[in-house]
PDB file of C-alpha atoms and ligand atoms in Angstrom:
ATOM      1  CA  MET A1134      -0.161  -0.196   0.072  1.00 81.00           C
ATOM      2  CA  ARG A1135       1.136   3.895  -0.936  1.00 93.00           C
ATOM      3  CA  TYR A1136       1.189   5.819   1.748  1.00 96.00           C
ATOM      4  CA  LEU A1137      -1.227   9.137   1.926  1.00 97.00           C
ATOM      5  CA  THR A1138       0.735  11.503   2.947  1.00 98.00           C
ATOM      6  CA  VAL A1139      -0.245  14.371   4.906  1.00 98.00           C
ATOM      7  CA  ALA A1140       0.970  18.157   5.229  1.00 98.00           C
ATOM      8  CA  LEU A1141      -0.104  19.385   8.295  1.00 97.00           C
ATOM      9  CA  THR A1142      -0.055  23.483   9.184  1.00 96.00           C
ATOM     10  CA  LYS A1143       3.625  24.007  12.148  1.00 94.00           C
ATOM     11  CA  GLY A1144       1.652  25.677  14.852  1.00 91.00           C
ATOM     12  CA  ARG A1145      -1.374  25.955  16.897  1.00 90.00           C
ATOM     13  CA  LEU A1146      -3.423  23.877  13.323  1.00 94.00           C
ATOM     14  CA  ALA A1147      -0.836  21.308  13.771  1.00 92.00           C
ATOM     15  CA  LYS A1148      -1.896  20.779  17.339  1.00 92.00           C
ATOM     16  CA  LYS A1149      -5.337  21.078  16.979  1.00 95.00           C
ATOM     17  CA  THR A1150      -5.949  18.747  13.561  1.00 95.00           C
ATOM     18  CA  LEU A1151      -4.336  16.154  15.135  1.00 93.00           C
ATOM     19  CA  GLU A1152      -6.005  15.661  17.868  1.00 94.00           C
ATOM     20  CA  LEU A1153      -9.168  16.412  15.789  1.00 96.00           C
ATOM     21  CA  PHE A1154      -7.283  13.073  13.597  1.00 96.00           C
ATOM     22  CA  GLU A1155      -6.733  11.171  16.683  1.00 95.00           C
ATOM     23  CA  GLN A1156     -11.225  11.132  17.467  1.00 95.00           C
ATOM     24  CA  VAL A1157     -11.312   8.956  13.826  1.00 96.00           C
ATOM     25  CA  GLY A1158      -8.643   6.884  15.061  1.00 94.00           C
ATOM     26  CA  VAL A1159      -5.935   8.129  13.233  1.00 95.00           C
ATOM     27  CA  THR A1160      -2.942   9.101  15.388  1.00 89.00           C
ATOM     28  CA  CYS A1161       0.444   9.971  15.251  1.00 83.00           C
ATOM     29  CA  GLN A1162       2.587   8.612  18.105  1.00 82.00           C
ATOM     30  CA  GLU A1163       6.234   9.213  16.238  1.00 81.00           C
ATOM     31  CA  MET A1164       5.274  13.034  16.419  1.00 81.00           C
ATOM     32  CA  GLN A1165       3.996  13.630  19.600  1.00 80.00           C
ATOM     33  CA  ASP A1166       7.810  13.690  20.619  1.00 80.00           C
ATOM     34  CA  PRO A1167       9.082  17.148  21.095  1.00 79.00           C
ATOM     35  CA  ASP A1168      12.281  16.692  21.292  1.00 84.00           C
ATOM     36  CA  SER A1169      12.803  15.336  17.928  1.00 83.00           C
ATOM     37  CA  ARG A1170      14.375  16.867  15.089  1.00 85.00           C
ATOM     38  CA  LYS A1171      12.972  14.252  12.219  1.00 87.00           C
ATOM     39  CA  LEU A1172      10.732  16.006   9.925  1.00 89.00           C
ATOM     40  CA  ILE A1173       8.798  12.846   8.325  1.00 92.00           C
ATOM     41  CA  PHE A1174       6.062  10.733  10.785  1.00 93.00           C
ATOM     42  CA  VAL A1175       5.209   7.537   9.536  1.00 93.00           C
ATOM     43  CA  ASN A1176       1.909   5.151  11.410  1.00 93.00           C
ATOM     44  CA  GLU A1177       3.769   2.382   9.177  1.00 94.00           C
ATOM     45  CA  GLU A1178       0.170   0.506  10.638  1.00 94.00           C
ATOM     46  CA  LEU A1179      -2.524   3.236   8.803  1.00 95.00           C
ATOM     47  CA  GLY A1180       0.395   3.505   5.486  1.00 96.00           C
ATOM     48  CA  MET A1181       0.246   7.610   6.185  1.00 96.00           C
ATOM     49  CA  ARG A1182       3.042   9.973   6.717  1.00 96.00           C
ATOM     50  CA  PHE A1183       2.748  13.388   7.784  1.00 96.00           C
ATOM     51  CA  PHE A1184       5.092  16.450   8.280  1.00 96.00           C
ATOM     52  CA  LEU A1185       4.759  19.490   9.523  1.00 95.00           C
ATOM     53  CA  ALA A1186       5.552  22.541   7.385  1.00 96.00           C
ATOM     54  CA  LYS A1187       4.678  26.683   6.903  1.00 97.00           C
ATOM     55  CA  GLY A1188       1.715  27.441   6.420  1.00 97.00           C
ATOM     56  CA  PRO A1189       2.356  29.012   3.338  1.00 97.00           C
ATOM     57  CA  ASP A1190       4.193  26.083   1.684  1.00 98.00           C
ATOM     58  CA  VAL A1191       1.349  23.234   3.142  1.00 98.00           C
ATOM     59  CA  PRO A1192      -0.091  24.392  -0.735  1.00 98.00           C
ATOM     60  CA  THR A1193       2.131  24.012  -2.401  1.00 98.00           C
ATOM     61  CA  TYR A1194       4.003  20.408  -1.418  1.00 98.00           C
ATOM     62  CA  VAL A1195      -0.292  19.896  -2.141  1.00 98.00           C
ATOM     63  CA  GLU A1196      -0.940  20.828  -5.867  1.00 98.00           C
ATOM     64  CA  TYR A1197       2.609  18.709  -6.414  1.00 98.00           C
ATOM     65  CA  GLY A1198       1.169  15.974  -4.880  1.00 98.00           C
ATOM     66  CA  ALA A1199       4.675  15.893  -2.646  1.00 98.00           C
ATOM     67  CA  ALA A1200       1.445  15.493  -0.390  1.00 98.00           C
ATOM     68  CA  ASP A1201      -1.964  13.693  -0.835  1.00 98.00           C
ATOM     69  CA  ILE A1202      -3.433  15.910   2.047  1.00 98.00           C
ATOM     70  CA  GLY A1203      -2.920  19.450   3.806  1.00 98.00           C
ATOM     71  CA  ILE A1204      -4.909  21.426   6.270  1.00 98.00           C
ATOM     72  CA  VAL A1205      -3.733  25.305   6.322  1.00 98.00           C
ATOM     73  CA  GLY A1206      -5.770  28.169   6.255  1.00 98.00           C
ATOM     74  CA  LYS A1207      -9.024  29.452   4.183  1.00 98.00           C
ATOM     75  CA  ASP A1208      -6.239  32.778   4.972  1.00 98.00           C
ATOM     76  CA  THR A1209      -3.340  30.873   3.135  1.00 98.00           C
ATOM     77  CA  ILE A1210      -4.974  28.844   0.634  1.00 98.00           C
ATOM     78  CA  LEU A1211      -7.148  31.956  -0.826  1.00 98.00           C
ATOM     79  CA  GLU A1212      -3.336  33.832  -0.612  1.00 98.00           C
ATOM     80  CA  GLU A1213      -0.798  30.905  -2.640  1.00 98.00           C
ATOM     81  CA  GLY A1214      -4.104  30.329  -4.594  1.00 98.00           C
ATOM     82  CA  ARG A1215      -2.809  26.225  -5.614  1.00 98.00           C
ATOM     83  CA  SER A1216      -4.717  24.393  -7.963  1.00 98.00           C
ATOM     84  CA  MET A1217      -6.081  21.753  -5.852  1.00 98.00           C
ATOM     85  CA  TYR A1218      -9.753  20.614  -3.959  1.00 98.00           C
ATOM     86  CA  GLU A1219     -10.562  22.519  -1.015  1.00 98.00           C
ATOM     87  CA  VAL A1220     -13.147  19.566   1.048  1.00 98.00           C
ATOM     88  CA  LEU A1221     -13.838  20.149   4.733  1.00 98.00           C
ATOM     89  CA  ASP A1222     -14.463  22.724   6.710  1.00 98.00           C
ATOM     90  CA  LEU A1223     -12.736  21.746   9.599  1.00 98.00           C
ATOM     91  CA  GLY A1224     -14.059  24.455  12.256  1.00 96.00           C
ATOM     92  CA  PHE A1225     -12.192  25.729  14.274  1.00 97.00           C
ATOM     93  CA  GLY A1226      -8.436  28.795  13.480  1.00 96.00           C
ATOM     94  CA  LYS A1227     -12.085  30.876  13.125  1.00 97.00           C
ATOM     95  CA  CYS A1228     -11.077  34.687  12.430  1.00 98.00           C
ATOM     96  CA  ARG A1229     -12.232  37.078  10.035  1.00 98.00           C
ATOM     97  CA  MET A1230      -9.828  38.626   6.934  1.00 98.00           C
ATOM     98  CA  CYS A1231     -10.574  42.563   7.543  1.00 98.00           C
ATOM     99  CA  VAL A1232      -9.369  45.884   6.655  1.00 98.00           C
ATOM    100  CA  CYS A1233      -8.251  47.201   9.416  1.00 98.00           C
ATOM    101  CA  GLY A1234      -6.802  50.943  10.174  1.00 98.00           C
ATOM    102  CA  PRO A1235      -7.684  54.232  12.662  1.00 98.00           C
ATOM    103  CA  ALA A1236     -11.066  55.762  12.787  1.00 98.00           C
ATOM    104  CA  SER A1237     -10.943  57.879  10.408  1.00 96.00           C
ATOM    105  CA  ALA A1238     -10.158  55.773   7.625  1.00 96.00           C
ATOM    106  CA  LYS A1239     -13.328  54.964   7.433  1.00 95.00           C
ATOM    107  CA  GLU A1240     -13.939  57.755   5.136  1.00 94.00           C
ATOM    108  CA  LEU A1241     -11.240  57.182   2.582  1.00 94.00           C
ATOM    109  CA  LEU A1242     -12.588  53.623   1.917  1.00 95.00           C
ATOM    110  CA  LYS A1243     -15.722  55.282   0.415  1.00 91.00           C
ATOM    111  CA  HIS A1244     -14.373  57.071  -2.428  1.00 83.00           C
ATOM    112  CA  GLN A1245     -11.788  56.167  -4.950  1.00 79.00           C
ATOM    113  CA  ASP A1246      -8.760  57.551  -3.038  1.00 82.00           C
ATOM    114  CA  LEU A1247      -5.731  56.245  -3.546  1.00 91.00           C
ATOM    115  CA  ILE A1248      -4.532  54.543  -0.148  1.00 96.00           C
ATOM    116  CA  ARG A1249      -1.171  52.525   1.125  1.00 98.00           C
ATOM    117  CA  VAL A1250      -2.500  48.855   2.209  1.00 98.00           C
ATOM    118  CA  ALA A1251       0.157  47.506   4.702  1.00 98.00           C
ATOM    119  CA  THR A1252      -0.145  43.185   4.160  1.00 98.00           C
ATOM    120  CA  LYS A1253       1.253  40.187   4.736  1.00 98.00           C
ATOM    121  CA  TYR A1254      -0.970  38.942   2.204  1.00 98.00           C
ATOM    122  CA  PRO A1255      -1.178  40.667  -1.341  1.00 98.00           C
ATOM    123  CA  ASN A1256      -3.329  38.959  -3.184  1.00 98.00           C
ATOM    124  CA  ILE A1257      -6.212  38.958  -1.189  1.00 98.00           C
ATOM    125  CA  ALA A1258      -5.893  42.573  -1.137  1.00 98.00           C
ATOM    126  CA  LYS A1259      -5.577  42.976  -4.527  1.00 98.00           C
ATOM    127  CA  ASP A1260      -8.908  41.145  -5.474  1.00 98.00           C
ATOM    128  CA  TYR A1261     -11.044  42.655  -3.118  1.00 98.00           C
ATOM    129  CA  PHE A1262      -9.407  46.253  -3.739  1.00 97.00           C
ATOM    130  CA  TYR A1263      -8.814  45.864  -7.254  1.00 96.00           C
ATOM    131  CA  ASN A1264     -11.767  43.259  -8.315  1.00 96.00           C
ATOM    132  CA  LYS A1265     -14.348  43.673  -5.617  1.00 96.00           C
ATOM    133  CA  LYS A1266     -14.369  47.975  -4.145  1.00 94.00           C
ATOM    134  CA  HIS A1267     -12.840  48.806  -7.863  1.00 93.00           C
ATOM    135  CA  GLN A1268     -10.218  51.344  -5.642  1.00 93.00           C
ATOM    136  CA  THR A1269      -7.127  51.419  -7.130  1.00 92.00           C
ATOM    137  CA  VAL A1270      -5.078  50.991  -4.286  1.00 96.00           C
ATOM    138  CA  GLU A1271      -0.870  50.875  -3.584  1.00 98.00           C
ATOM    139  CA  ILE A1272      -0.136  47.173  -1.816  1.00 98.00           C
ATOM    140  CA  ILE A1273       2.637  47.119   0.085  1.00 98.00           C
ATOM    141  CA  LYS A1274       4.219  43.803   1.263  1.00 98.00           C
ATOM    142  CA  LEU A1275       5.127  43.755   4.741  1.00 98.00           C
ATOM    143  CA  SER A1276       6.389  39.782   7.599  1.00 97.00           C
ATOM    144  CA  GLY A1277       4.423  40.203  10.195  1.00 95.00           C
ATOM    145  CA  SER A1278       3.201  42.943  13.097  1.00 97.00           C
ATOM    146  CA  ILE A1279       1.063  44.246  10.230  1.00 98.00           C
ATOM    147  CA  GLU A1280      -0.591  46.505  12.902  1.00 98.00           C
ATOM    148  CA  LEU A1281       1.757  48.366  13.087  1.00 98.00           C
ATOM    149  CA  ALA A1282       1.761  49.909   9.704  1.00 98.00           C
ATOM    150  CA  PRO A1283      -0.937  52.932   9.928  1.00 98.00           C
ATOM    151  CA  ILE A1284       0.677  53.729  13.769  1.00 98.00           C
ATOM    152  CA  VAL A1285       4.073  54.101  11.578  1.00 98.00           C
ATOM    153  CA  GLY A1286       2.321  55.892   9.083  1.00 98.00           C
ATOM    154  CA  LEU A1287       3.611  53.155   6.577  1.00 98.00           C
ATOM    155  CA  SER A1288       0.052  53.086   5.466  1.00 98.00           C
ATOM    156  CA  GLU A1289      -3.622  54.257   6.286  1.00 98.00           C
ATOM    157  CA  VAL A1290      -5.267  50.696   6.434  1.00 98.00           C
ATOM    158  CA  ILE A1291      -4.160  47.045   6.642  1.00 98.00           C
ATOM    159  CA  VAL A1292      -5.263  43.970   5.445  1.00 98.00           C
ATOM    160  CA  ASP A1293      -4.848  41.179   8.486  1.00 98.00           C
ATOM    161  CA  ILE A1294      -6.470  38.516   9.922  1.00 98.00           C
ATOM    162  CA  VAL A1295      -8.125  39.547  13.381  1.00 98.00           C
ATOM    163  CA  GLU A1296      -9.227  36.843  15.986  1.00 97.00           C
ATOM    164  CA  THR A1297     -10.414  38.273  19.749  1.00 97.00           C
ATOM    165  CA  GLY A1298      -9.738  42.146  18.206  1.00 97.00           C
ATOM    166  CA  SER A1299      -7.056  42.740  20.995  1.00 98.00           C
ATOM    167  CA  THR A1300      -4.407  43.396  19.109  1.00 97.00           C
ATOM    168  CA  LEU A1301      -6.235  46.260  17.146  1.00 98.00           C
ATOM    169  CA  ARG A1302      -7.947  47.587  20.053  1.00 98.00           C
ATOM    170  CA  GLU A1303      -4.522  47.484  22.214  1.00 97.00           C
ATOM    171  CA  ASN A1304      -3.295  50.132  19.495  1.00 97.00           C
ATOM    172  CA  GLY A1305      -6.118  51.933  18.872  1.00 97.00           C
ATOM    173  CA  LEU A1306      -7.188  49.982  15.834  1.00 98.00           C
ATOM    174  CA  GLU A1307     -10.730  49.354  14.883  1.00 98.00           C
ATOM    175  CA  VAL A1308     -11.885  46.815  12.293  1.00 98.00           C
ATOM    176  CA  LEU A1309     -13.675  49.099   9.256  1.00 98.00           C
ATOM    177  CA  GLU A1310     -14.436  46.029   6.710  1.00 98.00           C
ATOM    178  CA  GLU A1311     -14.501  42.555   6.756  1.00 98.00           C
ATOM    179  CA  ILE A1312     -13.220  41.152   3.491  1.00 98.00           C
ATOM    180  CA  VAL A1313     -13.751  36.922   4.810  1.00 98.00           C
ATOM    181  CA  PRO A1314     -14.181  34.936   7.411  1.00 98.00           C
ATOM    182  CA  LEU A1315     -11.705  31.859   7.772  1.00 98.00           C
ATOM    183  CA  SER A1316     -11.199  28.722   9.439  1.00 98.00           C
ATOM    184  CA  ALA A1317      -9.127  25.284   8.714  1.00 98.00           C
ATOM    185  CA  ARG A1318      -9.456  23.702   5.746  1.00 98.00           C
ATOM    186  CA  MET A1319      -9.103  20.540   4.417  1.00 98.00           C
ATOM    187  CA  VAL A1320      -7.104  20.042   1.336  1.00 98.00           C
ATOM    188  CA  VAL A1321      -6.728  17.271  -1.295  1.00 98.00           C
ATOM    189  CA  ASN A1322      -4.469  17.240  -4.587  1.00 98.00           C
ATOM    190  CA  GLN A1323      -6.787  16.955  -7.270  1.00 98.00           C
ATOM    191  CA  VAL A1324      -5.339  13.645  -9.221  1.00 98.00           C
ATOM    192  CA  SER A1325      -4.404  11.691  -4.826  1.00 98.00           C
ATOM    193  CA  MET A1326      -8.749  12.329  -5.238  1.00 98.00           C
ATOM    194  CA  LYS A1327      -8.937  10.446  -7.903  1.00 98.00           C
ATOM    195  CA  MET A1328      -5.969   7.525  -6.952  1.00 97.00           C
ATOM    196  CA  GLU A1329      -6.639   6.694  -3.886  1.00 97.00           C
ATOM    197  CA  GLN A1330     -10.482   7.766  -4.118  1.00 97.00           C
ATOM    198  CA  GLU A1331     -11.622   5.091  -0.723  1.00 97.00           C
ATOM    199  CA  ARG A1332      -8.846   6.296   0.902  1.00 97.00           C
ATOM    200  CA  ILE A1333      -9.193   9.830   1.195  1.00 98.00           C
ATOM    201  CA  GLY A1334     -13.405   9.870   0.710  1.00 98.00           C
ATOM    202  CA  ASN A1335     -13.604   7.805   4.437  1.00 97.00           C
ATOM    203  CA  LEU A1336     -11.161   9.928   6.445  1.00 98.00           C
ATOM    204  CA  ILE A1337     -13.096  12.684   5.159  1.00 98.00           C
ATOM    205  CA  ARG A1338     -16.735  10.845   5.951  1.00 98.00           C
ATOM    206  CA  ASP A1339     -14.519   9.800   9.228  1.00 97.00           C
ATOM    207  CA  LEU A1340     -13.616  13.568  10.380  1.00 98.00           C
ATOM    208  CA  ARG A1341     -17.507  15.223   8.294  1.00 97.00           C
ATOM    209  CA  ASN A1342     -18.936  12.758  11.349  1.00 97.00           C
ATOM    210  CA  VAL A1343     -16.823  14.474  14.624  1.00 96.00           C
ATOM    211  CA  LEU A1344     -17.555  17.773  13.086  1.00 93.00           C
TER     212      LEU A1344
HETATM  213  C1  PRP B1489      -1.863  37.719  14.284  1.00 83.62           C
HETATM  214  C2  PRP B1489      -2.757  38.592  13.090  1.00 83.62           C
HETATM  215  C3  PRP B1489      -2.771  39.780  14.075  1.00 83.62           C
HETATM  216  C4  PRP B1489      -3.442  38.701  15.371  1.00 83.62           C
HETATM  217  C5  PRP B1489      -4.668  39.634  15.209  1.00 83.62           C
HETATM  218  O1  PRP B1489      -0.845  37.723  14.011  1.00 83.62           O
HETATM  219  O2  PRP B1489      -1.593  39.102  11.966  1.00 83.62           O
HETATM  220  O3  PRP B1489      -1.714  40.338  14.565  1.00 83.62           O
HETATM  221  O4  PRP B1489      -3.098  37.839  15.056  1.00 83.62           O
HETATM  222  O5  PRP B1489      -5.096  38.213  16.461  1.00 83.62           O
HETATM  223  P1  PRP B1489      -6.357  38.417  17.686  1.00 83.62           P
HETATM  224  O6  PRP B1489      -7.890  39.649  16.349  1.00 83.62           O
HETATM  225  O7  PRP B1489      -7.132  37.767  18.467  1.00 83.62           O
HETATM  226  O8  PRP B1489      -5.533  39.773  18.599  1.00 83.62           O
HETATM  227  P2  PRP B1489      -0.024  37.067  14.564  1.00 83.62           P
HETATM  228  O9  PRP B1489       0.109  36.492  16.111  1.00 83.62           O
HETATM  229  O10 PRP B1489       0.120  35.286  13.575  1.00 83.62           O
HETATM  230  O11 PRP B1489       2.138  37.247  14.234  1.00 83.62           O
HETATM  231  P3  PRP B1489       2.269  38.876  13.099  1.00 83.62           P
HETATM  232  O12 PRP B1489       2.167  39.341  13.032  1.00 83.62           O
HETATM  233  O13 PRP B1489       3.695  38.294  13.047  1.00 83.62           O
HETATM  234  O14 PRP B1489       1.868  38.261  11.493  1.00 83.62           O
END
């Protein structure tokens, strides 16, 4: 039997995913060792392999078929735009992609002002401003702590993930517009979906039953 390979997003999502998989009998003992430097973990009995990757790399592994299945946030799926099937909303990692800024920036979103938008998600920001709002903006790509941008005057607004809203509140910013709700999703390689229809189909069905 060929291994079914699963790419997990490193961090909180991986932890939640393993808890969920455990509920349907998909476990990986090898992965529990926090001191391990191993990159890939095998469950011989199930014929499955698991590895951890940075979020934006998960869709890459899945599109190329290096992983049959991936667990990744909807934000990353939208940003990366890879060809793969999104098959299941896992319901955790819930948050929202929003346009945020100081309350004073609200007016700038109503008119066709040429404003600057800082974000870790340039494709999502581009799609929202150009295709949905028809507002020409300058998009500035950042790698983290996006909330800093409007505070120090790099941009008027940001496009970023809001979970509890506390980062915004503590920095005098607010949600100005909501773009899309987000959560963790299961994605599947398009060829694997056909070749491993039974095993992948069973996993999806079992997960759906416990969700
Ligand atoms: C994310 C996001 C916000 C924050 C939102 O950042 O970019 O900054 O979490 O969460 P909250 O609404 O609960 O405050 P993350 O901590 O992942 O780090 P980053 O700023 O480096 O992207």
